[in-house]
PDB file of C-alpha atoms in Angstrom:
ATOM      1  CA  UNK A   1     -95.753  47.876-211.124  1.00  0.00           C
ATOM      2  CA  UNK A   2     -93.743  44.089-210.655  1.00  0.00           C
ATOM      3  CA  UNK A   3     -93.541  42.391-213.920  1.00  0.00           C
ATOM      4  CA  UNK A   4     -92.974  38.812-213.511  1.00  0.00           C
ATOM      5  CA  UNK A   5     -90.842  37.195-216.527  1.00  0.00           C
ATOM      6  CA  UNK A   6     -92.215  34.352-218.318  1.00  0.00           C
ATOM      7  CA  UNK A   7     -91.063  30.894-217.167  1.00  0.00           C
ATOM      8  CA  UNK A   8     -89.044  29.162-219.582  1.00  0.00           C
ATOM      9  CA  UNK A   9     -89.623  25.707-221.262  1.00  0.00           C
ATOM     10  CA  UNK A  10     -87.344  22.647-219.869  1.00  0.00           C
ATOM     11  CA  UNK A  11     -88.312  20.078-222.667  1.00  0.00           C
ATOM     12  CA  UNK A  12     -85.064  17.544-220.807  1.00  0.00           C
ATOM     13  CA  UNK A  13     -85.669  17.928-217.335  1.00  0.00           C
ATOM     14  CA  UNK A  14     -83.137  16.355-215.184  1.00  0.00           C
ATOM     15  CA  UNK A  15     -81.273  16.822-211.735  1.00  0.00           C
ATOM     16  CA  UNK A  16     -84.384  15.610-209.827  1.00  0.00           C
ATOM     17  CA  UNK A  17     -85.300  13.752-206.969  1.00  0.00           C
ATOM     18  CA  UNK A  18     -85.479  10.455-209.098  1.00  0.00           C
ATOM     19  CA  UNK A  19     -84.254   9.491-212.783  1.00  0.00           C
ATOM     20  CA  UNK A  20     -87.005   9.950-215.766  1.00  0.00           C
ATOM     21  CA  UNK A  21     -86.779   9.213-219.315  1.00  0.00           C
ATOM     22  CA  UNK A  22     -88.379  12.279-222.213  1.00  0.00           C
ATOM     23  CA  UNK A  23     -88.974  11.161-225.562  1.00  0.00           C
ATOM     24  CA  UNK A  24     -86.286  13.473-228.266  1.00  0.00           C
ATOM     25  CA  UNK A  25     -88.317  16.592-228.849  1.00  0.00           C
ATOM     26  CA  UNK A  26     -86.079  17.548-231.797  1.00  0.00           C
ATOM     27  CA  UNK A  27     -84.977  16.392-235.271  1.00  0.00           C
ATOM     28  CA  UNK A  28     -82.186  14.542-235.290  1.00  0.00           C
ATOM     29  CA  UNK A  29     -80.783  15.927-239.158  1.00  0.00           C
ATOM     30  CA  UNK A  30     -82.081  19.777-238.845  1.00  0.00           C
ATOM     31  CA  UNK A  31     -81.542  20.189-242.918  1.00  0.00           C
ATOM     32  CA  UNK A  32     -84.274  19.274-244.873  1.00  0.00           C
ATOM     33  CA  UNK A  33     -84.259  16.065-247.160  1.00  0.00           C
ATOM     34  CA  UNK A  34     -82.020  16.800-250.177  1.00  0.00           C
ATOM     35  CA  UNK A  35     -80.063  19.497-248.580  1.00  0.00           C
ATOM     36  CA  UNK A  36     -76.193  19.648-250.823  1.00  0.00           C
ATOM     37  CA  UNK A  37     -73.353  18.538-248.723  1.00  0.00           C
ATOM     38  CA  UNK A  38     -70.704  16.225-247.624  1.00  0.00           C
ATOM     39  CA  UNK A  39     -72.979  13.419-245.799  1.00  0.00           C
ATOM     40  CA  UNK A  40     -74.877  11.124-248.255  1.00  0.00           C
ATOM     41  CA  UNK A  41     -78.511  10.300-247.764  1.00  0.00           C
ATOM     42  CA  UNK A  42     -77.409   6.578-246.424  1.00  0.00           C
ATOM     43  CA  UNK A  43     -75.253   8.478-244.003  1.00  0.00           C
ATOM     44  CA  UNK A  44     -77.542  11.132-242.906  1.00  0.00           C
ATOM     45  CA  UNK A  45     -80.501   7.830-243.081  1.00  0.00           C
ATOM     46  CA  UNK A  46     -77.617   5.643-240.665  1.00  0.00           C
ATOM     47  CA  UNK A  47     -77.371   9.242-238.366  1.00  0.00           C
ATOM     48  CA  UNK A  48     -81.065   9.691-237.573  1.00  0.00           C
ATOM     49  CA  UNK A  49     -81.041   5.823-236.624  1.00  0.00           C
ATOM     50  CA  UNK A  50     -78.405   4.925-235.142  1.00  0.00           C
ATOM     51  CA  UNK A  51     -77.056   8.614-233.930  1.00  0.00           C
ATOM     52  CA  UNK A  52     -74.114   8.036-235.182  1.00  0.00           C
ATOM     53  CA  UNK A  53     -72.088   7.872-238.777  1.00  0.00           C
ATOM     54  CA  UNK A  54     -68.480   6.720-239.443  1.00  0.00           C
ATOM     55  CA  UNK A  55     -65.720   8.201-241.825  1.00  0.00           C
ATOM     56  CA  UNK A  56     -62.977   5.512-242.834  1.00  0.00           C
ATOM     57  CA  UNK A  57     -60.787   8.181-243.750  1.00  0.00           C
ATOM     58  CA  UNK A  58     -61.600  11.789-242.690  1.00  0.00           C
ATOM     59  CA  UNK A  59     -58.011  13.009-242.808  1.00  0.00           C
ATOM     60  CA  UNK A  60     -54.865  11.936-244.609  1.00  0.00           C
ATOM     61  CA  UNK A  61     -52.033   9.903-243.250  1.00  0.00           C
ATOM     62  CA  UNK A  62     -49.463  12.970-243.213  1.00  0.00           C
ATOM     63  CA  UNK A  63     -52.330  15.091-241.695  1.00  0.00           C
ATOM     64  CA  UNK A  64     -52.595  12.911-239.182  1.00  0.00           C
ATOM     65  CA  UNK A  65     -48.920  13.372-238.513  1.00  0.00           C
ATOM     66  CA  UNK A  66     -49.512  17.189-238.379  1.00  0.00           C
ATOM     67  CA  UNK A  67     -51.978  16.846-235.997  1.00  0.00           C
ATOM     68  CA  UNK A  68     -50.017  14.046-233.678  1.00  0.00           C
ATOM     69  CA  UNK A  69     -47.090  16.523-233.724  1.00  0.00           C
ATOM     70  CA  UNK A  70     -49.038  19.289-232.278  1.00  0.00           C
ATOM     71  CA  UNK A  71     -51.098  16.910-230.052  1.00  0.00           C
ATOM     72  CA  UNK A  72     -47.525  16.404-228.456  1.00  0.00           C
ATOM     73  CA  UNK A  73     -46.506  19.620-228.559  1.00  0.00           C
ATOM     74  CA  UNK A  74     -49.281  20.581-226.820  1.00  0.00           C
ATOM     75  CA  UNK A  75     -49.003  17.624-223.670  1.00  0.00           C
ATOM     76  CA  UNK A  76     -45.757  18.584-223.447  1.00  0.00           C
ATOM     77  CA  UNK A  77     -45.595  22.166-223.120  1.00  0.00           C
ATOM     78  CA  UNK A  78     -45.368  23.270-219.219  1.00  0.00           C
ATOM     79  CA  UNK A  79     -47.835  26.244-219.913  1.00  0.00           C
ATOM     80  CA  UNK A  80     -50.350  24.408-221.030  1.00  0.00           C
ATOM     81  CA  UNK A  81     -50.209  21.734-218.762  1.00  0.00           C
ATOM     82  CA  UNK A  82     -50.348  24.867-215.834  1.00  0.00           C
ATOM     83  CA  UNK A  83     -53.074  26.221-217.981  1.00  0.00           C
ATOM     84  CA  UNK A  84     -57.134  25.630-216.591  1.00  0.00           C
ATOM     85  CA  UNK A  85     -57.878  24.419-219.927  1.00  0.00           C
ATOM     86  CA  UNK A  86     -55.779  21.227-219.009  1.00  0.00           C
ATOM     87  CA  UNK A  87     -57.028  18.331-217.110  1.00  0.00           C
ATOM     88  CA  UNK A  88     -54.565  15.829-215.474  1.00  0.00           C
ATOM     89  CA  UNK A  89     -54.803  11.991-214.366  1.00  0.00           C
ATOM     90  CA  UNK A  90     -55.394  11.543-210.604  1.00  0.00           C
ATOM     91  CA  UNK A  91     -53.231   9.039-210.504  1.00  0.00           C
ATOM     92  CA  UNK A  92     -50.575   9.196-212.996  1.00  0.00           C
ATOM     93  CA  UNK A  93     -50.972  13.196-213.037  1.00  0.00           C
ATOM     94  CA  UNK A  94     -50.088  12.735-217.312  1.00  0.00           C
ATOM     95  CA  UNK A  95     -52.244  14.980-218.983  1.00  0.00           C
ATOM     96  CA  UNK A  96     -56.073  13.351-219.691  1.00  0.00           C
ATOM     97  CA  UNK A  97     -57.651  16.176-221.887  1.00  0.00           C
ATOM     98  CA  UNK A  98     -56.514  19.965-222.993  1.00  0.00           C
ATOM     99  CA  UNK A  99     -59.395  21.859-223.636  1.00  0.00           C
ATOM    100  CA  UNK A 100     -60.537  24.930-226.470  1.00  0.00           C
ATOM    101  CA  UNK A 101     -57.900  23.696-228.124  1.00  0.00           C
ATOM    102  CA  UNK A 102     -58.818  25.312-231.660  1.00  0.00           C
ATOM    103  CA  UNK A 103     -57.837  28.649-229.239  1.00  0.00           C
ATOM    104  CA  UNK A 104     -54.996  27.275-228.116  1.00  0.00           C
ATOM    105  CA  UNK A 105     -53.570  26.098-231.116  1.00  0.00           C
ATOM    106  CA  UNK A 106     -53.938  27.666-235.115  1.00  0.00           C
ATOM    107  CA  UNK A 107     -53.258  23.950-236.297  1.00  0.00           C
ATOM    108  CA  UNK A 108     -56.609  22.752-234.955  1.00  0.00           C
ATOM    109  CA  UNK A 109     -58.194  26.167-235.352  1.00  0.00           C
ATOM    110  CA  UNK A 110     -57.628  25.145-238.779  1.00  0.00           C
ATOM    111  CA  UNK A 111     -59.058  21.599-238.480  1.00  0.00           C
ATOM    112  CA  UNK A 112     -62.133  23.122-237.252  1.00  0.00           C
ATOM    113  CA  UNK A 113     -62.698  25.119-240.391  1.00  0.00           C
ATOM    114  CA  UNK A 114     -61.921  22.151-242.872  1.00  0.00           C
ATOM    115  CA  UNK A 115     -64.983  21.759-244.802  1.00  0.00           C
ATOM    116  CA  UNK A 116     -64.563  18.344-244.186  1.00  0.00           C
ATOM    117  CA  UNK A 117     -65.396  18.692-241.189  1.00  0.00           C
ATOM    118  CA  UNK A 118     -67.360  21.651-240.501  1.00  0.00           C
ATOM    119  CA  UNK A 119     -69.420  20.923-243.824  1.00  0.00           C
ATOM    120  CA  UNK A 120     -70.755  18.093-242.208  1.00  0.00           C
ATOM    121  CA  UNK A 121     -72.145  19.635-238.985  1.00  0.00           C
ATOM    122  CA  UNK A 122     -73.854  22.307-241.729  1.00  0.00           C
ATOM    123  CA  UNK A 123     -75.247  19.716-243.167  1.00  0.00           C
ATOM    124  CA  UNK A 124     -76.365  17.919-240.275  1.00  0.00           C
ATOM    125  CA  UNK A 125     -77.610  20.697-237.696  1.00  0.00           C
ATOM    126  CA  UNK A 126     -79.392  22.509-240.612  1.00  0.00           C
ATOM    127  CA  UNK A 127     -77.770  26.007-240.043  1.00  0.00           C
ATOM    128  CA  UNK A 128     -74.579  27.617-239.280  1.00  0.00           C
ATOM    129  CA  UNK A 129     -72.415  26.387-236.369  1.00  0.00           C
ATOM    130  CA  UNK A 130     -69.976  27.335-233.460  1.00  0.00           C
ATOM    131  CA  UNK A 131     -67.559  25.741-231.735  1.00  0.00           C
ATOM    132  CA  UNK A 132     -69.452  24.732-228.182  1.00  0.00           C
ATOM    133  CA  UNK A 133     -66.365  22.768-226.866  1.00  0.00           C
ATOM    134  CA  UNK A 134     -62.879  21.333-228.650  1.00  0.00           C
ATOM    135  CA  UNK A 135     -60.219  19.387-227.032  1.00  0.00           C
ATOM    136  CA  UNK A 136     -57.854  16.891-227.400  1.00  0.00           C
ATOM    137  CA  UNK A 137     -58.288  13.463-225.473  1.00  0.00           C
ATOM    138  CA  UNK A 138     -54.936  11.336-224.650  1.00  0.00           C
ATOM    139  CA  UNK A 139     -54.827   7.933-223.201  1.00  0.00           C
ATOM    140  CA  UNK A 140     -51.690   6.991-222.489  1.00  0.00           C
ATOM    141  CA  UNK A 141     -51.205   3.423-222.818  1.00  0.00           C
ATOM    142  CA  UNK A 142     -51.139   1.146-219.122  1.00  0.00           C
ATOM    143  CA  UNK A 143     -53.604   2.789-217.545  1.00  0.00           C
ATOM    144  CA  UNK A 144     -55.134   5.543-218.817  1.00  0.00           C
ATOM    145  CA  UNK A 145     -58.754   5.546-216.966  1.00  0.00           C
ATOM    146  CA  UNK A 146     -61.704   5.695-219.392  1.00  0.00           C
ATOM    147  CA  UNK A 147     -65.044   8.183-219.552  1.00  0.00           C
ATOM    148  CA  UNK A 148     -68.006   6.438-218.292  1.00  0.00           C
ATOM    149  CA  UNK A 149     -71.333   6.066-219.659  1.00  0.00           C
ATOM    150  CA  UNK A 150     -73.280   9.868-220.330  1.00  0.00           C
ATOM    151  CA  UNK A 151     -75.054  11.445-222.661  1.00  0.00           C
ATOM    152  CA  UNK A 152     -73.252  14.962-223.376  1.00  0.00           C
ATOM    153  CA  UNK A 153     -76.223  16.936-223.740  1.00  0.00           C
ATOM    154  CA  UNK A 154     -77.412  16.224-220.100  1.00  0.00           C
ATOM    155  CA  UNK A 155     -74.176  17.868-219.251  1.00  0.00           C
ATOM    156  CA  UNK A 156     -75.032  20.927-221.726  1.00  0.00           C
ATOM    157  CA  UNK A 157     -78.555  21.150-220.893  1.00  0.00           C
ATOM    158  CA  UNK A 158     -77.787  20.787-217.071  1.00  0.00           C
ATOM    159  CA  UNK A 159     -74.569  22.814-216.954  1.00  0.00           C
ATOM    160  CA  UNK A 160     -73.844  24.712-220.050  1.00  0.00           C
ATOM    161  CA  UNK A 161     -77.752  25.925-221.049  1.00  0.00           C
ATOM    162  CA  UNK A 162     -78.048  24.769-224.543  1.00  0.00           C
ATOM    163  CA  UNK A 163     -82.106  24.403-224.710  1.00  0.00           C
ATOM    164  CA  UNK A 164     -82.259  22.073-227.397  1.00  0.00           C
ATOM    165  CA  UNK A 165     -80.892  18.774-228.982  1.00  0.00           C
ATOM    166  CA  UNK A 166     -78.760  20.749-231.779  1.00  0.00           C
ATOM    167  CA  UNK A 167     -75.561  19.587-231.363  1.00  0.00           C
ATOM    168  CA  UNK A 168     -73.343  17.190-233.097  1.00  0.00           C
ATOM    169  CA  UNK A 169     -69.607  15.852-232.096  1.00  0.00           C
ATOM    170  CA  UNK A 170     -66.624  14.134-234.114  1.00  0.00           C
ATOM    171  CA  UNK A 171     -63.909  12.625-232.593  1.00  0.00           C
ATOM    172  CA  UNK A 172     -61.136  12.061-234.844  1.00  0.00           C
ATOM    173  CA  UNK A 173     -58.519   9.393-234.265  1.00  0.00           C
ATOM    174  CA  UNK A 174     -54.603  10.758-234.257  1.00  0.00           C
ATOM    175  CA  UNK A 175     -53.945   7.058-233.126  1.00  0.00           C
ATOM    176  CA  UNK A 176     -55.430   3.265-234.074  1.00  0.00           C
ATOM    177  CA  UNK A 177     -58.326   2.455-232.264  1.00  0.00           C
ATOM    178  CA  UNK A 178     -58.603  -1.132-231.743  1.00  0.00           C
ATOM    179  CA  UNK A 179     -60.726  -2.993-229.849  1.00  0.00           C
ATOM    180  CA  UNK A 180     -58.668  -3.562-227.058  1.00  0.00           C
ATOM    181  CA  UNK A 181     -57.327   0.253-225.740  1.00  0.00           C
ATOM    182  CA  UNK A 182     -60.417   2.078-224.775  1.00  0.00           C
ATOM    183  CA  UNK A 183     -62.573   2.648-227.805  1.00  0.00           C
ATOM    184  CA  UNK A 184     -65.307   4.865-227.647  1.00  0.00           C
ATOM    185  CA  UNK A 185     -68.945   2.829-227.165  1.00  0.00           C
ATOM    186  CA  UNK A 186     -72.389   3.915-228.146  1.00  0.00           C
ATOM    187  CA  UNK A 187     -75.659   2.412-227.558  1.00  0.00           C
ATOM    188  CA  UNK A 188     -77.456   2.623-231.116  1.00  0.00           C
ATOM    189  CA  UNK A 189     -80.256   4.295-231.353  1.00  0.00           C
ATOM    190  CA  UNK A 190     -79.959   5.771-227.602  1.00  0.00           C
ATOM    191  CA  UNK A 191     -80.555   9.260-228.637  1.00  0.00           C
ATOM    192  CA  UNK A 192     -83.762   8.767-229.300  1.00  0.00           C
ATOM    193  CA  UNK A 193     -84.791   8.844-225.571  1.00  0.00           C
ATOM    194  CA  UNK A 194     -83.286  11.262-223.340  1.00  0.00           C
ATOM    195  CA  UNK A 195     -82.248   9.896-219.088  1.00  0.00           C
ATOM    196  CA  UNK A 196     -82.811  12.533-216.754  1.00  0.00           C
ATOM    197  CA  UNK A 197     -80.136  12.226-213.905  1.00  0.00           C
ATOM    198  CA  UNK A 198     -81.084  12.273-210.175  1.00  0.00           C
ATOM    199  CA  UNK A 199     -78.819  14.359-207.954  1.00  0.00           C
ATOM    200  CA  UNK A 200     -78.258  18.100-207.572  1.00  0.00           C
ATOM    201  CA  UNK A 201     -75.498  19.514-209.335  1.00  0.00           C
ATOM    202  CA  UNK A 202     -72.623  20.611-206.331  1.00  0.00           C
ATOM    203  CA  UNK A 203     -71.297  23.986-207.055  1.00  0.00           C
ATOM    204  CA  UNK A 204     -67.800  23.765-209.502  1.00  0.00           C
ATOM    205  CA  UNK A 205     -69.104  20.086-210.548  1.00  0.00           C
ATOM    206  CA  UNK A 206     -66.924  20.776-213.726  1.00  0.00           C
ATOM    207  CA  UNK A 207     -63.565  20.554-211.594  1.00  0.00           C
ATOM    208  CA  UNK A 208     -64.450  16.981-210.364  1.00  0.00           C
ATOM    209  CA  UNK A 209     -66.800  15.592-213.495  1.00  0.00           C
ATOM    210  CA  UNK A 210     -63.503  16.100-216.007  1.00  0.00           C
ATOM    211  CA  UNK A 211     -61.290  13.863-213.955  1.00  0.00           C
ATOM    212  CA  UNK A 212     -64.380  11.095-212.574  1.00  0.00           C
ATOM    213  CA  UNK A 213     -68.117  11.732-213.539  1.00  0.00           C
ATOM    214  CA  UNK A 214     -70.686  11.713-210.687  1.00  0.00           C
ATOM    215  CA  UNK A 215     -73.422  14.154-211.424  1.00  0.00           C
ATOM    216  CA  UNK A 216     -74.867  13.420-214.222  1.00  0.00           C
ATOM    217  CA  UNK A 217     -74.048   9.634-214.081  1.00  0.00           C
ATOM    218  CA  UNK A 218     -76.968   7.418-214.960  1.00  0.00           C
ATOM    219  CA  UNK A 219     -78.458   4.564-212.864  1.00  0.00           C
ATOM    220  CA  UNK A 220     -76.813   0.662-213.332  1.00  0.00           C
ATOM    221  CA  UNK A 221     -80.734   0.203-213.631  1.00  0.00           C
ATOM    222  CA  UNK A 222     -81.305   2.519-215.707  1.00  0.00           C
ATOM    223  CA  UNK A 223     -78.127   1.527-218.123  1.00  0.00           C
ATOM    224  CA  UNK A 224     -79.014  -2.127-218.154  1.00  0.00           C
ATOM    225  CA  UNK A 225     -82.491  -1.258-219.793  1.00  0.00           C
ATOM    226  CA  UNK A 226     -80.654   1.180-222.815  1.00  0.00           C
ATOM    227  CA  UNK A 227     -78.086  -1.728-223.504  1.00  0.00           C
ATOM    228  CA  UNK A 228     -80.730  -4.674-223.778  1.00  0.00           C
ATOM    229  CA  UNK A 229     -82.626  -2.187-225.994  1.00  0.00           C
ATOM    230  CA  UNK A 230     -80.284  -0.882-228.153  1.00  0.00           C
ATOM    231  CA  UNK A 231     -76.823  -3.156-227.374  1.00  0.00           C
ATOM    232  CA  UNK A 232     -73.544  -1.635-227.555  1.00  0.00           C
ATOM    233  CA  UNK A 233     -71.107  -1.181-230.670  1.00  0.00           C
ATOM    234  CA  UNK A 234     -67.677  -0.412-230.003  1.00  0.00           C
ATOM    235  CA  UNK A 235     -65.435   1.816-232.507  1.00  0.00           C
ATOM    236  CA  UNK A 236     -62.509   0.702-234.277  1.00  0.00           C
ATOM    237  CA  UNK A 237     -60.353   2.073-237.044  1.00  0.00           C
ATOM    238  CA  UNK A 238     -56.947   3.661-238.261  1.00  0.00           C
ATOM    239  CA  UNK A 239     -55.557   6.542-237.134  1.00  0.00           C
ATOM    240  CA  UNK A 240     -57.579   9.464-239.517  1.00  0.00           C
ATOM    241  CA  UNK A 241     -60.508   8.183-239.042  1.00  0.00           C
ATOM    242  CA  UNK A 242     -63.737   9.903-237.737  1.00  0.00           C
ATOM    243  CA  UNK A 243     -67.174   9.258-235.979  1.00  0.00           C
ATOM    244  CA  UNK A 244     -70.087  11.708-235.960  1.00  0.00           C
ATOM    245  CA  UNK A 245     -72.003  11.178-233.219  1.00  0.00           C
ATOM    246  CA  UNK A 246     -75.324  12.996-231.585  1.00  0.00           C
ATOM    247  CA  UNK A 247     -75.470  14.818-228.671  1.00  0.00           C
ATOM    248  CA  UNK A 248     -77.904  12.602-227.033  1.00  0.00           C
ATOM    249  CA  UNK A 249     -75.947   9.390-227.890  1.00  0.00           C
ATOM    250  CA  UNK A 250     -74.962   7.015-224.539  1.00  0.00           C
ATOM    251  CA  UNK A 251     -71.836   6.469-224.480  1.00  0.00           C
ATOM    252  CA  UNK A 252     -68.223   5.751-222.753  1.00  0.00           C
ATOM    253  CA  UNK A 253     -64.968   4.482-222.994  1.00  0.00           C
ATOM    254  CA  UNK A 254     -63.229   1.839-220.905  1.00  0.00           C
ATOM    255  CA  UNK A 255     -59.522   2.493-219.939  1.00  0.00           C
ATOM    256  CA  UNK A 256     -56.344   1.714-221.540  1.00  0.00           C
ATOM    257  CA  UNK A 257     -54.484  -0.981-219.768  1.00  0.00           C
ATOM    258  CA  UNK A 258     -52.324  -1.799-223.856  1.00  0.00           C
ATOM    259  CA  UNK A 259     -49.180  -0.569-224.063  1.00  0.00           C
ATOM    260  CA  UNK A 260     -51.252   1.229-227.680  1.00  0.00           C
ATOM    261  CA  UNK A 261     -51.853   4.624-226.986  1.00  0.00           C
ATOM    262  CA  UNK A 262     -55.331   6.195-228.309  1.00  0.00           C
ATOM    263  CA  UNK A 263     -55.904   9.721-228.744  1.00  0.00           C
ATOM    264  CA  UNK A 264     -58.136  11.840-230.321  1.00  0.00           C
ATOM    265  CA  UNK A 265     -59.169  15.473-231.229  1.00  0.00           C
ATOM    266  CA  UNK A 266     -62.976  15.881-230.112  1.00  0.00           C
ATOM    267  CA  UNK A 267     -64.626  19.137-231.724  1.00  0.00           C
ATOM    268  CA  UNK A 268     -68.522  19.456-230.439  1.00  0.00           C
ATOM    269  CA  UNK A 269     -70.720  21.729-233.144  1.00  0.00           C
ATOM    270  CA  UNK A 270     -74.083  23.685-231.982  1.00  0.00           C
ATOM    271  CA  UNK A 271     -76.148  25.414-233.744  1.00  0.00           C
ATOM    272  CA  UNK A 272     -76.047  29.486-234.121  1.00  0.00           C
ATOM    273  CA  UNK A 273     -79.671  29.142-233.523  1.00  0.00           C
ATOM    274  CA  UNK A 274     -79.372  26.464-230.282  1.00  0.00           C
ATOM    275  CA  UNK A 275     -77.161  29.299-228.431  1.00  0.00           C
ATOM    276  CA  UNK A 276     -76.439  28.451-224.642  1.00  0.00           C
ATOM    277  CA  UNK A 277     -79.016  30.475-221.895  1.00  0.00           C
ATOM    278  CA  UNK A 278     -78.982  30.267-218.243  1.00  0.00           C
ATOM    279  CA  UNK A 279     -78.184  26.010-217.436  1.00  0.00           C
ATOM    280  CA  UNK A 280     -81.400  24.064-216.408  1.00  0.00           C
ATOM    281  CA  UNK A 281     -79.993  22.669-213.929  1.00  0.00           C
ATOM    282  CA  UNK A 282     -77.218  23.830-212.457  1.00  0.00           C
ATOM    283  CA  UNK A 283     -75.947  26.971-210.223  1.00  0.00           C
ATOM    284  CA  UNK A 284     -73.745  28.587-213.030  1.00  0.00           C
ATOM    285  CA  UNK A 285     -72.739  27.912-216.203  1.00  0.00           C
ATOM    286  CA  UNK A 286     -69.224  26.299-216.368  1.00  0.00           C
ATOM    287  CA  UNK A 287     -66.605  28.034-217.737  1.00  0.00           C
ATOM    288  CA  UNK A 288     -66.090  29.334-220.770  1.00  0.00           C
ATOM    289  CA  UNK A 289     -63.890  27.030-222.196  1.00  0.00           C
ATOM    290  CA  UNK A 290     -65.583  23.634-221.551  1.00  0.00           C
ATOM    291  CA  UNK A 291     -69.087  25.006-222.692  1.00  0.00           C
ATOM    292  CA  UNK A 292     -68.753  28.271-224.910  1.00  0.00           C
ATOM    293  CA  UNK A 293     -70.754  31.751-224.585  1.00  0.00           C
ATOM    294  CA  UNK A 294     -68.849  32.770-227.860  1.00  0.00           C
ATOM    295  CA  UNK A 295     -71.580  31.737-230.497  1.00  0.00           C
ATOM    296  CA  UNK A 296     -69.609  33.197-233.383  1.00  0.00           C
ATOM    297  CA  UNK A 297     -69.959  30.928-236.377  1.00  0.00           C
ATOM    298  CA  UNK A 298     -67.238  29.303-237.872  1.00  0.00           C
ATOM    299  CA  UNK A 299     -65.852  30.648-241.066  1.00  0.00           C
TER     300      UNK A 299
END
């Protein structure tokens, strides 16, 4: 006797034949109202909509000096510039991004743990959390090339597997971002709706999509509608300080042509109970270090 397995539920389909928009099937803030914890109810009120919620001051001044040292360390260090985990500039071969770098380093293992910062994707996702991706992003100054507009959980959902909007990311600056070298942009209130893609996903997309995005890559159509409706604010702020941001967010960076470098540590949160399946949309899952099968929760 042939059993047949049940099909699963694709509440984001993407990858298709065309592009198509899905209403958010999920919460936003998983906790319930009241819930103890870092994030205030204004902040937790601005998250659910806007997507997004800012920290002036996340980390110290001579933190941020700890974590800049090992940043550098960590560029700099042939073995990890060798290492998979490490993704170089086409053009300037510097180093772009290192990634699982809470493995790779005990420094930002232990940044990970901070209940400053993992207290706030608690608080947010409504359960215990893992690590789904960490790494560090540089841009150089002159010419560092930017990341351009996505949402990161059509890339999870597509690639990785993770079934449901239950994810939250903070990138944390190590440098000033000003308004000139290649802030990070978000269309408020973007993650509200989520863009399904057109295009197949090519086998090994991950080795190509690191260094210059193509799957996944919404329409110029399709982007011109999200930014009349929701407009564009662009993040600025001293070195130490941190946005929250949701997984279904739209948003980019341009590139770096200031001499002002701007890097950042980028740690993405899921939920123990949002653990990654087989991807939606995708041959295989990508590797293990850009999109995590180890659903251990942080401690």
């Amino acid at each position: 006797m042939t059993t047949t397995a049940p099909a699963r539920t694709d509440l984001y389909p993407t990858r298709g034949v065309g592009e198509v928009t899905t209403p958010r099937q999920d919460p936003v803030v998983w906790s319930p109202p009241g819930t103890p914890g870092p994030v205030d109810a204004a902040g937790l009120a601005g998250l659910e909509r806007d997507g997004f919620l800012t920290v002036d001051q996340l980390i110290r001044p001579d933190e941020v000096s700890l974590y800049r040292d090992e940043l550098d360390r960590l560029i700099t260090d042939p073995a990890v510039r060798d290492d998979d985990r490490s993704i170089i500039e086409p053009k300037s071969r510097d180093v772009r991004s290192v990634f699982e770098v809470h493995k790779l380093s005990e420094i930002f293992a232990g940044l990970v743990r901070d209940e400053r910062v993992v207290g706030r994707a608690r608080q947010i996702l409504g359960s215990d959390v893992y690590v789904h991706q960490s790494r560090i992003n540089v841009k150089p100054g002159f010419g560092a090339s930017g990341f351009y507009w996505h949402s990161d959980f059509e890339t999870w959902h597509a690639e990785d597997g993770l079934p449901n909007m239950r994810t939250v990311s903070v990138s944390i600056a190590l440098t000033e971002n000003y308004d000139t070298n290649g802030g990070l942009m978000i269309m408020p209130g973007s993650h509200k709706t989520f863009l399904g893609c057109a295009g197949e996903t090519p086998k090994d997309n991950y080795k190509q999509s690191l260094k210059m995005q193509d799957a996944g890559t919404p329409s110029d159509e399709a982007l011109t509608g999200f930014a009349e409706q929701h407009g564009i604010k662009l993040f600025t702020g001293k070195a130490g300080a941190a946005t929250w941001f949701d997984c279904n967010c739209m948003h980019g960076s341009g590139d770096n042509i200031t001499p002002f470098p701007r890097s950042n540590v980028f740690i993405v949160f899921n939920s123990v109970e949002n653990t990654a399946v087989e991807p939606f949309a995708a041959p295989a899952p990508r590797p293990s270090f850009i999109g995590s099968r180890d659903f251990t929760p942080v401690r």
